[in-house]
Amino acid sequence: MSEVAVSAIPRLEDLEARVGDLSGKRVLVRTDFNVPLDHHDDGSVEIVDDFRIKSALPTIEWLTERGATVVTASHLGRPKGEPKPEFSMDPVRARLAELAPGVELLENLRFDPGETGNDPAFVERLVDGIDAYVNDAFGASHRSHASIVGPPQHVPSAMGRLLEKEVDVLLGLRNKPKHPFVAVLGGAKISDKLGVIEALLETVDGIIIGGAMCFTFFAAQGKPIGDSLFEPDMVDTCGELLAKAESMGKTIHLPDDITGVDATGAFATFGSRLPDGAIGYDIGPGSAAAFTDVIMDARMVFWNGPMGMFEDERFESGTRTVAQAMAGTKAFTVVGGGDSAAALAQFRLDDEVDHVSTGGGASLELLENGDLPGFEALRKGSS
Ligand code: ADP
Ligand code: MG
């Protein structure tokens, strides 16, 4: 894939220019309605957060205002290619009917193995009777699934408003960084994020590392990490990253204090060398303050991955402090990643950052590669 020019992906206006009057046309909108669900014991299902449904409304309303019949389609959960009642779209359809009456919603795309398998016959069924296609599912656009890459080969296609916003913000970070540009990375696994770390090293001035991934860096520095979570087969890679960053004149900020539990299981604070039997679950207060200073001095910040096991309130403090710094800094702030976004929402700071991406994996892959399979399909479809 080549570096994408934002302007090369057709927008809704381009679609209208191509199709003409949209009134009476059936438009398939691929949305990301993969909402968190609560499954109750009595078999009923409740939507925990309808943010993803509301996020699709600007595109849906733009189309319905022009008289189009909107047919939405999404995946929900991981039903693995067969109908499973617990992943039925019914609860989403009910909420959508309240928010956007008259809009259709197809059954869970992943009830059919043709969706993830990108089966041409499944694509044919999706576009049957459809006049135009809009991709507004940023969170699924890094997947070469049927509903993402298929329809643009058959009908005039464009990106929706949500996708447009994501493209503007994330490609802006990648291609037009304002310095100092700082990436804040945390979460469980370095292996998930290696590609993006390497790509970010090219554009950022510094990378802050928290979460369990700091222990793999500590191991690379030869520091004892007790029984903390780390990835043994990534230790050499972390050593190489530290050396590479140094040779490029970039700073990798690692925590110099850690909170967690000692060998008896009691809450404890350590330096960056953990004693035998200790487990680190969060960055310590000194590191959180130091990271805050770096974020405050930045002009652009991208954050992915919590600083610790924030789901446990004893270990939320590092993540909360970083979230507050994101809210307080004058820098342009972007958050990508499901758990980081959940942490922000838990602290009620989600409105205080400039952009919360609706796609975890997709935002990382876009920053890494500068393009996604779903975008490529939209560009090819219009050429
Ligand atoms: P995101 O979804 O934002 O990309 P990840 O999925 O990579 O983030 O990681 C989030 C998970 O990492 C959280 O469930 C959190 O509990 C866990 N985590 C963070 N720090 C630690 C740690 N020190 N030990 C164990 N788990 C951790
Ligand atoms: Mg996650």
Tab-separated table of C-alpha atoms and ligand atoms in Angstrom:
chain	number	residue	atom	x	y	z
A	1	MET	CA	0.000	0.000	0.000
A	2	SER	CA	1.192	3.474	-0.762
A	3	GLU	CA	0.927	6.612	1.322
A	4	VAL	CA	-2.625	7.905	0.984
A	5	ALA	CA	-3.604	11.403	0.055
A	6	VAL	CA	-6.660	12.308	2.132
A	7	SER	CA	-8.150	14.118	-0.845
A	8	ALA	CA	-8.021	10.942	-2.942
A	9	ILE	CA	-10.705	9.157	-0.894
A	10	PRO	CA	-14.144	10.135	-2.194
A	11	ARG	CA	-16.375	11.962	0.299
A	12	LEU	CA	-20.173	12.096	0.488
A	13	GLU	CA	-20.197	15.182	-1.750
A	14	ASP	CA	-18.177	13.289	-4.382
A	15	LEU	CA	-20.677	10.450	-4.201
A	16	GLU	CA	-23.565	12.840	-4.782
A	17	ALA	CA	-21.727	14.419	-7.713
A	18	ARG	CA	-21.242	10.970	-9.205
A	19	VAL	CA	-24.661	9.417	-8.554
A	20	GLY	CA	-26.728	12.565	-8.951
A	21	ASP	CA	-29.993	12.920	-7.051
A	22	LEU	CA	-29.867	10.478	-4.118
A	23	SER	CA	-33.599	10.631	-3.563
A	24	GLY	CA	-35.103	7.146	-3.671
A	25	LYS	CA	-31.671	5.502	-3.937
A	26	ARG	CA	-30.776	2.600	-1.635
A	27	VAL	CA	-27.479	3.353	0.063
A	28	LEU	CA	-25.617	0.642	1.991
A	29	VAL	CA	-23.762	2.174	4.948
A	30	ARG	CA	-21.150	-0.030	6.622
A	31	THR	CA	-21.214	1.161	10.236
A	32	ASP	CA	-19.342	0.044	13.311
A	33	PHE	CA	-22.213	-0.899	15.627
A	34	ASN	CA	-20.007	-3.315	17.566
A	35	VAL	CA	-21.320	-1.924	20.872
A	36	PRO	CA	-20.514	-3.346	24.320
A	37	LEU	CA	-23.385	-5.579	25.500
A	38	ASP	CA	-24.559	-6.769	28.907
A	39	HIS	CA	-25.961	-10.308	28.736
A	40	HIS	CA	-28.414	-10.814	31.600
A	41	ASP	CA	-29.167	-14.180	33.229
A	42	ASP	CA	-32.733	-14.147	31.901
A	43	GLY	CA	-31.347	-14.100	28.358
A	44	SER	CA	-32.079	-10.432	27.717
A	45	VAL	CA	-29.365	-8.205	26.297
A	46	GLU	CA	-28.678	-4.551	27.055
A	47	ILE	CA	-26.464	-2.030	25.270
A	48	VAL	CA	-23.906	-0.677	27.758
A	49	ASP	CA	-22.859	2.309	25.630
A	50	ASP	CA	-24.505	3.555	22.420
A	51	PHE	CA	-21.620	5.887	21.474
A	52	ARG	CA	-20.916	3.925	18.290
A	53	ILE	CA	-24.532	4.135	17.145
A	54	LYS	CA	-24.669	7.886	17.767
A	55	SER	CA	-21.355	8.327	15.937
A	56	ALA	CA	-22.953	7.103	12.701
A	57	LEU	CA	-25.797	9.637	12.812
A	58	PRO	CA	-24.120	12.518	10.889
A	59	THR	CA	-23.645	10.258	7.853
A	60	ILE	CA	-27.092	8.669	8.157
A	61	GLU	CA	-28.767	12.070	8.483
A	62	TRP	CA	-26.833	13.521	5.530
A	63	LEU	CA	-28.187	10.683	3.382
A	64	THR	CA	-31.764	10.686	4.680
A	65	GLU	CA	-31.990	14.485	4.275
A	66	ARG	CA	-31.378	13.844	0.581
A	67	GLY	CA	-34.164	11.289	0.418
A	68	ALA	CA	-31.982	8.192	0.272
A	69	THR	CA	-33.109	4.917	1.833
A	70	VAL	CA	-30.342	3.987	4.258
A	71	VAL	CA	-29.473	0.326	4.826
A	72	THR	CA	-26.891	-0.053	7.591
A	73	ALA	CA	-24.782	-3.157	8.194
A	74	SER	CA	-22.305	-4.033	10.935
A	75	HIS	CA	-20.630	-6.853	12.755
A	76	LEU	CA	-21.244	-7.432	16.474
A	77	GLY	CA	-18.966	-9.550	18.657
A	78	ARG	CA	-17.312	-12.692	17.352
A	79	PRO	CA	-20.019	-15.143	16.277
A	80	LYS	CA	-17.434	-16.968	14.114
A	81	GLY	CA	-19.417	-17.324	10.891
A	82	GLU	CA	-22.700	-18.724	12.213
A	83	PRO	CA	-25.910	-17.238	13.608
A	84	LYS	CA	-25.722	-16.946	17.407
A	85	PRO	CA	-28.748	-15.383	19.143
A	86	GLU	CA	-26.552	-13.622	21.730
A	87	PHE	CA	-24.960	-11.609	18.895
A	88	SER	CA	-28.215	-10.739	17.159
A	89	MET	CA	-28.528	-7.142	15.966
A	90	ASP	CA	-31.988	-6.840	17.591
A	91	PRO	CA	-30.950	-4.612	20.537
A	92	VAL	CA	-28.932	-2.353	18.206
A	93	ARG	CA	-31.863	-2.214	15.770
A	94	ALA	CA	-34.175	-1.120	18.588
A	95	ARG	CA	-31.840	1.688	19.663
A	96	LEU	CA	-31.233	2.758	16.059
A	97	ALA	CA	-35.001	2.968	15.492
A	98	GLU	CA	-35.165	5.526	18.337
A	99	LEU	CA	-32.234	7.567	17.048
A	100	ALA	CA	-32.890	7.330	13.298
A	101	PRO	CA	-36.399	6.101	12.486
A	102	GLY	CA	-36.814	4.338	9.153
A	103	VAL	CA	-33.207	3.284	8.792
A	104	GLU	CA	-32.732	-0.407	8.013
A	105	LEU	CA	-30.136	-2.618	9.683
A	106	LEU	CA	-29.034	-5.962	8.241
A	107	GLU	CA	-28.340	-8.966	10.492
A	108	ASN	CA	-24.847	-9.347	12.006
A	109	LEU	CA	-22.448	-9.547	9.044
A	110	ARG	CA	-20.296	-12.102	10.834
A	111	PHE	CA	-23.155	-14.608	11.007
A	112	ASP	CA	-21.943	-15.459	7.485
A	113	PRO	CA	-18.421	-16.842	7.017
A	114	GLY	CA	-18.321	-14.884	3.748
A	115	GLU	CA	-17.796	-11.628	5.678
A	116	THR	CA	-14.388	-12.352	7.208
A	117	GLY	CA	-13.534	-14.659	4.287
A	118	ASN	CA	-14.179	-11.808	1.825
A	119	ASP	CA	-16.278	-14.160	-0.313
A	120	PRO	CA	-17.284	-12.572	-3.668
A	121	ALA	CA	-20.694	-14.304	-3.514
A	122	PHE	CA	-21.365	-12.680	-0.138
A	123	VAL	CA	-20.394	-9.278	-1.558
A	124	GLU	CA	-22.841	-9.849	-4.448
A	125	ARG	CA	-25.642	-10.496	-1.946
A	126	LEU	CA	-24.724	-7.367	0.038
A	127	VAL	CA	-24.909	-5.051	-2.970
A	128	ASP	CA	-28.002	-6.667	-4.487
A	129	GLY	CA	-30.509	-3.841	-5.030
A	130	ILE	CA	-28.036	-1.256	-3.699
A	131	ASP	CA	-27.252	1.958	-5.641
A	132	ALA	CA	-24.334	3.318	-3.605
A	133	TYR	CA	-22.075	2.381	-0.684
A	134	VAL	CA	-20.647	4.403	2.194
A	135	ASN	CA	-17.962	3.165	4.570
A	136	ASP	CA	-18.324	4.781	7.998
A	137	ALA	CA	-16.829	1.859	9.940
A	138	PHE	CA	-13.368	3.156	10.761
A	139	GLY	CA	-12.882	0.487	13.442
A	140	ALA	CA	-13.169	-2.263	10.804
A	141	SER	CA	-11.369	-0.541	7.921
A	142	HIS	CA	-8.049	-2.273	8.630
A	143	ARG	CA	-9.706	-5.604	7.788
A	144	SER	CA	-10.032	-6.924	4.235
A	145	HIS	CA	-13.529	-8.161	5.001
A	146	ALA	CA	-16.298	-8.458	2.401
A	147	SER	CA	-18.379	-5.490	3.594
A	148	ILE	CA	-15.296	-3.229	3.746
A	149	VAL	CA	-13.429	-3.950	0.506
A	150	GLY	CA	-16.147	-5.572	-1.641
A	151	PRO	CA	-18.919	-3.050	-2.381
A	152	PRO	CA	-16.664	-0.328	-3.921
A	153	GLN	CA	-15.932	-2.785	-6.748
A	154	HIS	CA	-19.631	-2.832	-7.638
A	155	VAL	CA	-21.315	0.497	-6.832
A	156	PRO	CA	-20.268	4.165	-6.498
A	157	SER	CA	-18.739	4.539	-3.037
A	158	ALA	CA	-17.477	7.055	-0.520
A	159	MET	CA	-16.321	7.477	3.050
A	160	GLY	CA	-18.808	8.730	5.641
A	161	ARG	CA	-18.344	11.656	8.015
A	162	LEU	CA	-16.906	9.588	10.859
A	163	LEU	CA	-14.291	8.026	8.614
A	164	GLU	CA	-13.451	11.440	7.210
A	165	LYS	CA	-12.801	12.836	10.694
A	166	GLU	CA	-10.576	9.872	11.613
A	167	VAL	CA	-8.604	10.201	8.386
A	168	ASP	CA	-8.113	13.955	8.856
A	169	VAL	CA	-6.940	13.656	12.445
A	170	LEU	CA	-4.786	10.528	12.235
A	171	LEU	CA	-3.145	11.285	8.907
A	172	GLY	CA	-2.592	14.821	10.183
A	173	LEU	CA	-0.633	13.357	13.104
A	174	ARG	CA	1.346	11.174	10.774
A	175	ASN	CA	2.027	13.596	7.964
A	176	LYS	CA	1.928	17.051	9.556
A	177	PRO	CA	3.181	16.630	13.138
A	178	LYS	CA	3.563	19.692	15.361
A	179	HIS	CA	6.633	19.538	17.556
A	180	PRO	CA	7.182	18.573	20.275
A	181	PHE	CA	5.104	15.519	19.280
A	182	VAL	CA	4.857	12.917	22.057
A	183	ALA	CA	3.421	9.408	21.923
A	184	VAL	CA	2.188	7.879	25.183
A	185	LEU	CA	2.055	4.101	24.949
A	186	GLY	CA	0.901	1.577	27.489
A	187	GLY	CA	-1.235	-1.494	27.726
A	188	ALA	CA	-0.414	-5.111	28.036
A	189	LYS	CA	1.644	-6.221	25.067
A	190	ILE	CA	4.510	-4.646	23.197
A	191	SER	CA	4.166	-7.217	20.403
A	192	ASP	CA	0.759	-5.698	19.451
A	193	LYS	CA	2.333	-2.272	19.065
A	194	LEU	CA	5.830	-2.845	17.742
A	195	GLY	CA	5.023	-1.732	14.192
A	196	VAL	CA	3.447	1.508	15.336
A	197	ILE	CA	6.282	2.238	17.766
A	198	GLU	CA	8.786	1.908	14.930
A	199	ALA	CA	6.701	4.138	12.656
A	200	LEU	CA	6.134	6.708	15.427
A	201	LEU	CA	9.873	6.904	16.131
A	202	GLU	CA	10.239	8.571	12.722
A	203	THR	CA	7.903	11.457	13.556
A	204	VAL	CA	7.794	11.911	17.336
A	205	ASP	CA	10.238	13.735	19.590
A	206	GLY	CA	9.663	11.361	22.488
A	207	ILE	CA	7.785	8.228	23.511
A	208	ILE	CA	6.432	7.700	27.011
A	209	ILE	CA	6.153	4.032	27.948
A	210	GLY	CA	3.892	2.771	30.728
A	211	GLY	CA	1.655	-0.253	31.248
A	212	ALA	CA	2.972	-3.781	31.422
A	213	MET	CA	5.117	-3.113	28.362
A	214	CYS	CA	7.583	-1.094	30.444
A	215	PHE	CA	8.738	-4.320	32.099
A	216	THR	CA	9.979	-5.739	28.812
A	217	PHE	CA	12.026	-2.534	28.394
A	218	PHE	CA	13.278	-2.855	31.984
A	219	ALA	CA	14.325	-6.438	31.220
A	220	ALA	CA	16.210	-5.159	28.165
A	221	GLN	CA	18.060	-2.746	30.473
A	222	GLY	CA	18.953	-5.663	32.732
A	223	LYS	CA	16.740	-4.492	35.588
A	224	PRO	CA	14.980	-7.044	37.824
A	225	ILE	CA	11.177	-6.984	37.294
A	226	GLY	CA	10.016	-9.507	39.926
A	227	ASP	CA	6.976	-11.432	38.655
A	228	SER	CA	5.588	-8.569	36.539
A	229	LEU	CA	3.985	-9.318	33.185
A	230	PHE	CA	6.513	-9.112	30.335
A	231	GLU	CA	7.259	-10.660	26.967
A	232	PRO	CA	10.502	-12.680	27.040
A	233	ASP	CA	10.756	-12.932	23.259
A	234	MET	CA	10.506	-9.143	22.877
A	235	VAL	CA	13.381	-8.263	25.218
A	236	ASP	CA	15.997	-8.082	22.433
A	237	THR	CA	13.644	-6.007	20.269
A	238	CYS	CA	13.120	-3.533	23.123
A	239	GLY	CA	16.893	-3.254	23.518
A	240	GLU	CA	17.174	-2.473	19.806
A	241	LEU	CA	14.401	0.130	20.033
A	242	LEU	CA	16.165	1.878	22.926
A	243	ALA	CA	19.426	1.967	20.948
A	244	LYS	CA	17.674	3.142	17.776
A	245	ALA	CA	15.838	5.934	19.600
A	246	GLU	CA	19.093	7.099	21.131
A	247	SER	CA	20.878	7.143	17.783
A	248	MET	CA	17.995	9.228	16.375
A	249	GLY	CA	18.191	11.713	19.240
A	250	LYS	CA	14.721	10.773	20.524
A	251	THR	CA	13.806	10.155	24.133
A	252	ILE	CA	12.068	7.035	25.377
A	253	HIS	CA	10.652	8.014	28.760
A	254	LEU	CA	10.421	4.981	31.043
A	255	PRO	CA	8.924	5.088	34.534
A	256	ASP	CA	11.358	5.364	37.446
A	257	ASP	CA	8.867	4.265	40.057
A	258	ILE	CA	6.243	1.539	40.007
A	259	THR	CA	3.322	0.586	42.223
A	260	GLY	CA	2.123	-2.961	42.602
A	261	VAL	CA	2.166	-5.717	45.183
A	262	ASP	CA	5.074	-7.173	47.124
A	263	ALA	CA	5.775	-10.872	47.611
A	264	THR	CA	3.123	-11.018	50.364
A	265	GLY	CA	0.504	-9.521	48.044
A	266	ALA	CA	0.403	-6.163	49.875
A	267	PHE	CA	0.233	-2.856	47.968
A	268	ALA	CA	3.724	-1.389	47.590
A	269	THR	CA	5.727	1.273	45.755
A	270	PHE	CA	9.083	0.446	44.193
A	271	GLY	CA	11.804	2.145	42.199
A	272	SER	CA	12.473	0.810	38.719
A	273	ARG	CA	14.132	-2.351	40.094
A	274	LEU	CA	11.519	-4.720	41.487
A	275	PRO	CA	12.351	-7.173	44.277
A	276	ASP	CA	11.799	-10.938	43.974
A	277	GLY	CA	8.129	-11.882	44.014
A	278	ALA	CA	6.890	-8.314	43.447
A	279	ILE	CA	4.416	-7.540	40.645
A	280	GLY	CA	4.147	-4.089	39.051
A	281	TYR	CA	0.631	-2.975	38.124
A	282	ASP	CA	0.978	0.784	37.577
A	283	ILE	CA	3.492	3.577	37.099
A	284	GLY	CA	4.337	5.313	40.396
A	285	PRO	CA	3.476	8.903	41.405
A	286	GLY	CA	6.934	10.247	40.509
A	287	SER	CA	6.698	8.851	36.970
A	288	ALA	CA	3.134	10.106	36.574
A	289	ALA	CA	4.325	13.627	37.498
A	290	ALA	CA	7.293	13.406	35.121
A	291	PHE	CA	5.063	12.170	32.271
A	292	THR	CA	2.622	15.015	32.999
A	293	ASP	CA	5.440	17.541	32.480
A	294	VAL	CA	6.321	16.010	29.102
A	295	ILE	CA	2.651	16.056	27.999
A	296	MET	CA	2.194	19.664	29.195
A	297	ASP	CA	5.203	20.811	27.128
A	298	ALA	CA	4.074	19.044	23.940
A	299	ARG	CA	2.157	20.536	21.007
A	300	MET	CA	0.770	17.195	19.845
A	301	VAL	CA	0.115	14.020	21.854
A	302	PHE	CA	-1.080	10.590	20.760
A	303	TRP	CA	-2.058	8.212	23.560
A	304	ASN	CA	-2.674	4.485	23.240
A	305	GLY	CA	-2.839	2.027	26.097
A	306	PRO	CA	-3.430	2.554	29.835
A	307	MET	CA	-0.461	3.161	32.170
A	308	GLY	CA	-1.484	0.332	34.455
A	309	MET	CA	-4.187	-2.137	35.391
A	310	PHE	CA	-6.672	0.723	35.760
A	311	GLU	CA	-9.662	-1.632	36.091
A	312	ASP	CA	-8.459	-2.188	39.687
A	313	GLU	CA	-8.872	1.074	41.571
A	314	ARG	CA	-5.627	0.565	43.507
A	315	PHE	CA	-3.817	0.789	40.168
A	316	GLU	CA	-5.750	3.451	38.264
A	317	SER	CA	-3.741	6.409	39.497
A	318	GLY	CA	-1.069	6.480	36.756
A	319	THR	CA	-3.672	6.240	34.013
A	320	ARG	CA	-5.844	8.884	35.704
A	321	THR	CA	-2.906	11.301	36.017
A	322	VAL	CA	-1.982	10.867	32.357
A	323	ALA	CA	-5.648	11.310	31.366
A	324	GLN	CA	-5.759	14.556	33.372
A	325	ALA	CA	-2.582	15.749	31.652
A	326	MET	CA	-4.173	14.960	28.266
A	327	ALA	CA	-7.195	17.017	29.334
A	328	GLY	CA	-5.093	19.888	30.682
A	329	THR	CA	-2.387	20.329	28.067
A	330	LYS	CA	-2.678	22.914	25.295
A	331	ALA	CA	-1.368	20.292	22.864
A	332	PHE	CA	-3.591	18.762	20.186
A	333	THR	CA	-4.572	15.461	21.841
A	334	VAL	CA	-5.656	12.204	20.233
A	335	VAL	CA	-6.555	8.951	21.974
A	336	GLY	CA	-6.729	5.610	20.156
A	337	GLY	CA	-7.425	2.206	21.653
A	338	GLY	CA	-10.410	0.589	23.263
A	339	ASP	CA	-9.078	0.417	26.803
A	340	SER	CA	-7.542	3.900	26.765
A	341	ALA	CA	-10.842	5.329	25.549
A	342	ALA	CA	-12.684	3.352	28.252
A	343	ALA	CA	-10.293	4.738	30.885
A	344	LEU	CA	-10.908	8.307	29.693
A	345	ALA	CA	-14.656	7.737	29.829
A	346	GLN	CA	-14.358	6.209	33.323
A	347	PHE	CA	-12.629	9.416	34.484
A	348	ARG	CA	-15.216	11.509	32.589
A	349	LEU	CA	-12.467	13.202	30.593
A	350	ASP	CA	-13.479	11.981	27.128
A	351	ASP	CA	-14.837	15.415	26.179
A	352	GLU	CA	-11.596	17.088	27.238
A	353	VAL	CA	-9.366	15.685	24.483
A	354	ASP	CA	-9.439	16.754	20.841
A	355	HIS	CA	-10.195	13.368	19.312
A	356	VAL	CA	-11.051	9.914	20.625
A	357	SER	CA	-10.651	7.440	17.801
A	358	THR	CA	-13.433	4.890	17.336
A	359	GLY	CA	-10.873	2.328	16.181
A	360	GLY	CA	-8.142	0.805	18.321
A	361	GLY	CA	-6.363	-1.523	15.907
A	362	ALA	CA	-7.369	0.606	12.918
A	363	SER	CA	-5.876	3.802	14.389
A	364	LEU	CA	-2.568	2.050	15.117
A	365	GLU	CA	-2.437	0.490	11.668
A	366	LEU	CA	-3.222	3.810	9.980
A	367	LEU	CA	-0.441	5.550	11.918
A	368	GLU	CA	1.904	2.715	11.020
A	369	ASN	CA	1.138	2.327	7.313
A	370	GLY	CA	-0.487	5.611	6.318
A	371	ASP	CA	-3.258	3.641	4.617
A	372	LEU	CA	-5.860	0.941	5.296
A	373	PRO	CA	-7.438	-1.738	3.069
A	374	GLY	CA	-10.839	-0.043	3.375
A	375	PHE	CA	-9.419	3.272	2.100
A	376	GLU	CA	-7.603	1.583	-0.754
A	377	ALA	CA	-10.882	-0.031	-1.830
A	378	LEU	CA	-12.670	3.341	-1.831
A	379	ARG	CA	-9.910	4.973	-3.898
A	380	LYS	CA	-9.783	2.122	-6.419
A	381	GLY	CA	-13.544	2.077	-6.679
A	382	SER	CA	-13.614	5.679	-7.793
A	383	SER	CA	-10.825	5.450	-10.372
B	1	ADP	P1	-5.776	-0.382	24.382
B	1	ADP	O1	-7.060	-1.172	24.270
B	1	ADP	O2	-5.999	1.003	24.871
B	1	ADP	O3	-4.973	-0.455	23.100
B	1	ADP	P2	-4.350	-2.624	25.520
B	1	ADP	O4	-5.445	-3.545	25.107
B	1	ADP	O5	-3.040	-2.743	24.853
B	1	ADP	O6	-4.867	-1.101	25.499
B	1	ADP	O7	-4.035	-2.884	27.087
B	1	ADP	C1	-4.984	-2.681	28.097
B	1	ADP	C2	-4.809	-3.664	29.209
B	1	ADP	O8	-3.496	-3.637	29.728
B	1	ADP	C3	-5.714	-3.319	30.361
B	1	ADP	O9	-6.641	-4.366	30.537
B	1	ADP	C4	-4.783	-3.208	31.567
B	1	ADP	O10	-5.298	-3.806	32.722
B	1	ADP	C5	-3.559	-3.965	31.093
B	1	ADP	N1	-2.345	-3.552	31.822
B	1	ADP	C6	-1.774	-2.348	31.806
B	1	ADP	N2	-0.696	-2.326	32.636
B	1	ADP	C7	-0.603	-3.544	33.191
B	1	ADP	C8	0.302	-4.167	34.113
B	1	ADP	N3	1.305	-3.487	34.636
B	1	ADP	N4	0.101	-5.457	34.428
B	1	ADP	C9	-0.927	-6.142	33.883
B	1	ADP	N5	-1.810	-5.628	33.010
B	1	ADP	C10	-1.659	-4.345	32.670
B	2	MG	MG	-7.396	-3.321	24.365
